[in-house]
Short mmCIF file of C-alpha atoms in Angstrom, two decimals:
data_model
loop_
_atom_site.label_atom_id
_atom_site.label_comp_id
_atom_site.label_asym_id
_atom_site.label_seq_id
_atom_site.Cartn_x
_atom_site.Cartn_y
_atom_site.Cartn_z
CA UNK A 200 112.73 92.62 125.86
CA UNK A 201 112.75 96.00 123.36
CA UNK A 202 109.23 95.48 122.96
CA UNK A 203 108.52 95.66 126.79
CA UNK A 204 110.62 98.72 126.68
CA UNK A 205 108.13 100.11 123.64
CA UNK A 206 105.50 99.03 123.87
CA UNK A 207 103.25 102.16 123.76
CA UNK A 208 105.38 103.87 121.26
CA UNK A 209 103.38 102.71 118.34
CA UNK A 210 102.86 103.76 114.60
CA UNK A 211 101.11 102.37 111.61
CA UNK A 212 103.92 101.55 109.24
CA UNK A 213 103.80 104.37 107.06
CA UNK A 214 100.59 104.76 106.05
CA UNK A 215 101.35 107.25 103.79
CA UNK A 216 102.67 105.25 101.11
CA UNK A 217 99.99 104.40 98.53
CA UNK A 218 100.26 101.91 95.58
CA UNK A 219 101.81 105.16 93.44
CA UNK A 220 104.58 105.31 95.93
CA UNK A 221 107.80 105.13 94.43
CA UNK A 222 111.09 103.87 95.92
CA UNK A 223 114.09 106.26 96.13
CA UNK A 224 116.87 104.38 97.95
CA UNK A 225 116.55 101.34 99.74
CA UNK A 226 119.75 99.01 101.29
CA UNK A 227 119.59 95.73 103.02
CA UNK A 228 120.82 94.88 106.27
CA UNK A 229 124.73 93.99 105.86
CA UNK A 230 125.28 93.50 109.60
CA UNK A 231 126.94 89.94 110.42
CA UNK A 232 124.61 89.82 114.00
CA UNK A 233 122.60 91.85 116.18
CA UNK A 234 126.08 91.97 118.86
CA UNK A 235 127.80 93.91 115.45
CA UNK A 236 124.77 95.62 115.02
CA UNK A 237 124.04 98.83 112.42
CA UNK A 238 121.75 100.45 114.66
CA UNK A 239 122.39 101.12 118.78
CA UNK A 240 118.92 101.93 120.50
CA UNK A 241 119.75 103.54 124.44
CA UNK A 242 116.82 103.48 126.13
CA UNK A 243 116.43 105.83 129.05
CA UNK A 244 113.94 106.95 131.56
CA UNK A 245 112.86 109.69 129.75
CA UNK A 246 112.48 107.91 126.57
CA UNK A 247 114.51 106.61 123.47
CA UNK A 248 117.05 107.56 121.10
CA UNK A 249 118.06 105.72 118.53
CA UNK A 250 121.71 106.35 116.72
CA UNK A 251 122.83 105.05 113.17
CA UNK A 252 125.65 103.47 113.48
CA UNK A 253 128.17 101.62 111.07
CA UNK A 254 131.28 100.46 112.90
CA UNK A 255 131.53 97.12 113.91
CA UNK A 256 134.43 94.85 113.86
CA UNK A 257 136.81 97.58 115.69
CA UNK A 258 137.03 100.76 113.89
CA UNK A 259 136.50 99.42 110.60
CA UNK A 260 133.44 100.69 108.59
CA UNK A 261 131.60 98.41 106.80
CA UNK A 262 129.92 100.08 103.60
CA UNK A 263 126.47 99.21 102.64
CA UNK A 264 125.34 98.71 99.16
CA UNK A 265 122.47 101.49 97.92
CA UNK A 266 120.03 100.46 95.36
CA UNK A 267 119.00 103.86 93.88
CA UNK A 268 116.23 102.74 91.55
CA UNK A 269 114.66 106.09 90.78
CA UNK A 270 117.96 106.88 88.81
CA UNK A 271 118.42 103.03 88.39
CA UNK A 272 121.50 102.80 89.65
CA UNK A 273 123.11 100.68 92.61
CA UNK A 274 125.81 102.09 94.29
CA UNK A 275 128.33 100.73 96.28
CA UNK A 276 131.01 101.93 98.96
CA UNK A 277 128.22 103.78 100.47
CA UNK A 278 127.62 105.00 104.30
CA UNK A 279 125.17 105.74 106.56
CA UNK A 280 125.20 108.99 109.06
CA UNK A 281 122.52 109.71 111.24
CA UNK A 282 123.22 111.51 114.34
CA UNK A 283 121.63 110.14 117.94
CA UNK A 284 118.30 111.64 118.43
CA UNK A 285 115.69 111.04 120.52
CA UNK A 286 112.53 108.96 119.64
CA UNK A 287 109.91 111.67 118.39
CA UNK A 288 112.33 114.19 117.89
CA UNK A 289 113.73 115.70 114.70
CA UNK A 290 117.08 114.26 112.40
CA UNK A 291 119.05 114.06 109.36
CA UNK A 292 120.45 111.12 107.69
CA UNK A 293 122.70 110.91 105.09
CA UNK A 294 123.95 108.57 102.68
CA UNK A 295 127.52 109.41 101.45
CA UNK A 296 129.90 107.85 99.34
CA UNK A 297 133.45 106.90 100.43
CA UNK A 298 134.86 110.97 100.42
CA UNK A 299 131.70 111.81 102.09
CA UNK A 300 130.04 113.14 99.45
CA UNK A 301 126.63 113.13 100.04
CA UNK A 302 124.50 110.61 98.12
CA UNK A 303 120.79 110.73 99.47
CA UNK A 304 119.94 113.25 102.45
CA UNK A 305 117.34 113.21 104.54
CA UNK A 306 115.44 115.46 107.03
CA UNK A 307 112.44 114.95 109.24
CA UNK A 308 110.75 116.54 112.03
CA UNK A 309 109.61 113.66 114.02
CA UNK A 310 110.79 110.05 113.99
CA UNK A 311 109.12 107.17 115.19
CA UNK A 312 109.11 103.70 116.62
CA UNK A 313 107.07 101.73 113.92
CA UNK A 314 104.12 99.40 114.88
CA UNK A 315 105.14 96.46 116.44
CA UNK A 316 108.34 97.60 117.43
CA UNK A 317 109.78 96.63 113.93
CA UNK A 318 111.22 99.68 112.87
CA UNK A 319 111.81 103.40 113.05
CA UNK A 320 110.87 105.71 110.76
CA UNK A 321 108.39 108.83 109.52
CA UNK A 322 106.16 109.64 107.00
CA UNK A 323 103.72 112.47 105.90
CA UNK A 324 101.05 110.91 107.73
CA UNK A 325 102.70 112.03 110.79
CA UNK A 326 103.20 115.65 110.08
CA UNK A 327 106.97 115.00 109.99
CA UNK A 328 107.92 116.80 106.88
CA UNK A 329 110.00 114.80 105.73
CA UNK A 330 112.45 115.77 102.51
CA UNK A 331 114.61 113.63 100.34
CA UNK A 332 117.10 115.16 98.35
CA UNK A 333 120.53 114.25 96.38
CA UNK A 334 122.94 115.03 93.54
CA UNK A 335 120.88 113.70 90.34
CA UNK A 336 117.81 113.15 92.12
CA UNK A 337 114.93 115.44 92.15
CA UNK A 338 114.11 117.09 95.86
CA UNK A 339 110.64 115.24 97.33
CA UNK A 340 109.28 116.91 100.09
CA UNK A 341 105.94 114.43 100.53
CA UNK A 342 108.59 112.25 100.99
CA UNK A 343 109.13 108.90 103.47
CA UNK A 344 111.37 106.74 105.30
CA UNK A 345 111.53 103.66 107.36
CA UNK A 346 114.17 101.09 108.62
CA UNK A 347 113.10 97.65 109.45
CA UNK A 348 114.56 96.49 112.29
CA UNK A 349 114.98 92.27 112.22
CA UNK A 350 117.26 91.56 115.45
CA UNK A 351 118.17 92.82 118.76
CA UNK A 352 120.54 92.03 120.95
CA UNK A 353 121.33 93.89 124.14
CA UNK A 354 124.70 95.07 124.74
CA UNK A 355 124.27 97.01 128.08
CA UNK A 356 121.90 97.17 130.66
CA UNK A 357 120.04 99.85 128.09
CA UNK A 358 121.60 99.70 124.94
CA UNK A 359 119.95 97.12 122.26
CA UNK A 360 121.86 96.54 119.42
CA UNK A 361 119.42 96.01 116.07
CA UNK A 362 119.81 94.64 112.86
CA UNK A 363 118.24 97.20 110.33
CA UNK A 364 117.67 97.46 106.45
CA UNK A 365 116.27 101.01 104.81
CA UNK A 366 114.17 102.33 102.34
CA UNK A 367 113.26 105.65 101.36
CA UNK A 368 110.88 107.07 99.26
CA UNK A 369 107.40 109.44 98.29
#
């Protein structure tokens, strides 16, 4: 059913990264089921927005666990912030530790639904100047990001909920 919904909203998945592309953070999907899902996407008549979300079970946040291999390090205890914004439009994203110190941060101009419908994300190759920066980590500003999405379930008549694992990197 998303893929009705988004059909034309199409990307190549991040054509940007080459085989010199190195990974800066990446996390895999720690959500139980797509009706607990990590990611909402509200689809309206105007177009989509798509909100990072990391609350399920109640009001308990679940913490994802950050593999970090450009300072080779996995952390754990970490969460995920990423304002709702609409499909196209410009966002931040930030990974933080338990105090809310900030991890990884991210900021893009544009955002996209991925080919296929499998993901959302941006790279250079779309003009979206994107910029990854962090305590310990050096600022890259050819930089990329993408979350897969695996399942959807819909929650409301136009909410989906999606199952979604991350990387980031330049």
């Amino acid at each position: 059913m998303i893929q009705k919904h988004l059909a034309h909203l199409t990307l190549a998945l991040l054509t940007s990264w080459s085989a010199n592309a190195a990974v800066v953070a990446s996390f895999n999907d720690p959500s139980p089921s797509p009706a607990s899902p990590d990611f909402i996407l509200y689809t309206t008549p105007t177009g989509q927005q798509v909100l990072g979300q990391w609350s399920w079970n109640g009001p308990v946040l679940q913490p994802i666990t950050l593999n970090i291999p450009i300072r080779n390090k996995v952390v754990t205890g970490v969460f995920l912030n990423m304002p709702l914004l609409s499909v196209g439009g410009a966002g931040t994203i930030d990974l933080t530790d338990m105090r809310g110190n900030v991890i990884v941060h991210i900021a893009f101009d544009k955002g996209f639904i991925l080919a296929g419908n499998t993901g959302f994300g941006a790279s250079p190759a779309t003009g979206s100047h994107v910029t990854i920066s962090g305590p310990g980590i050096p600022t890259f500003s050819n930089a990329n990001f993408a979350f897969k999405f695996d399942r959807t379930s819909r929650i409301a008549a136009n909410t989906y909920g999606i199952d979604a694992s991350f990387t980031c990197g330049y």
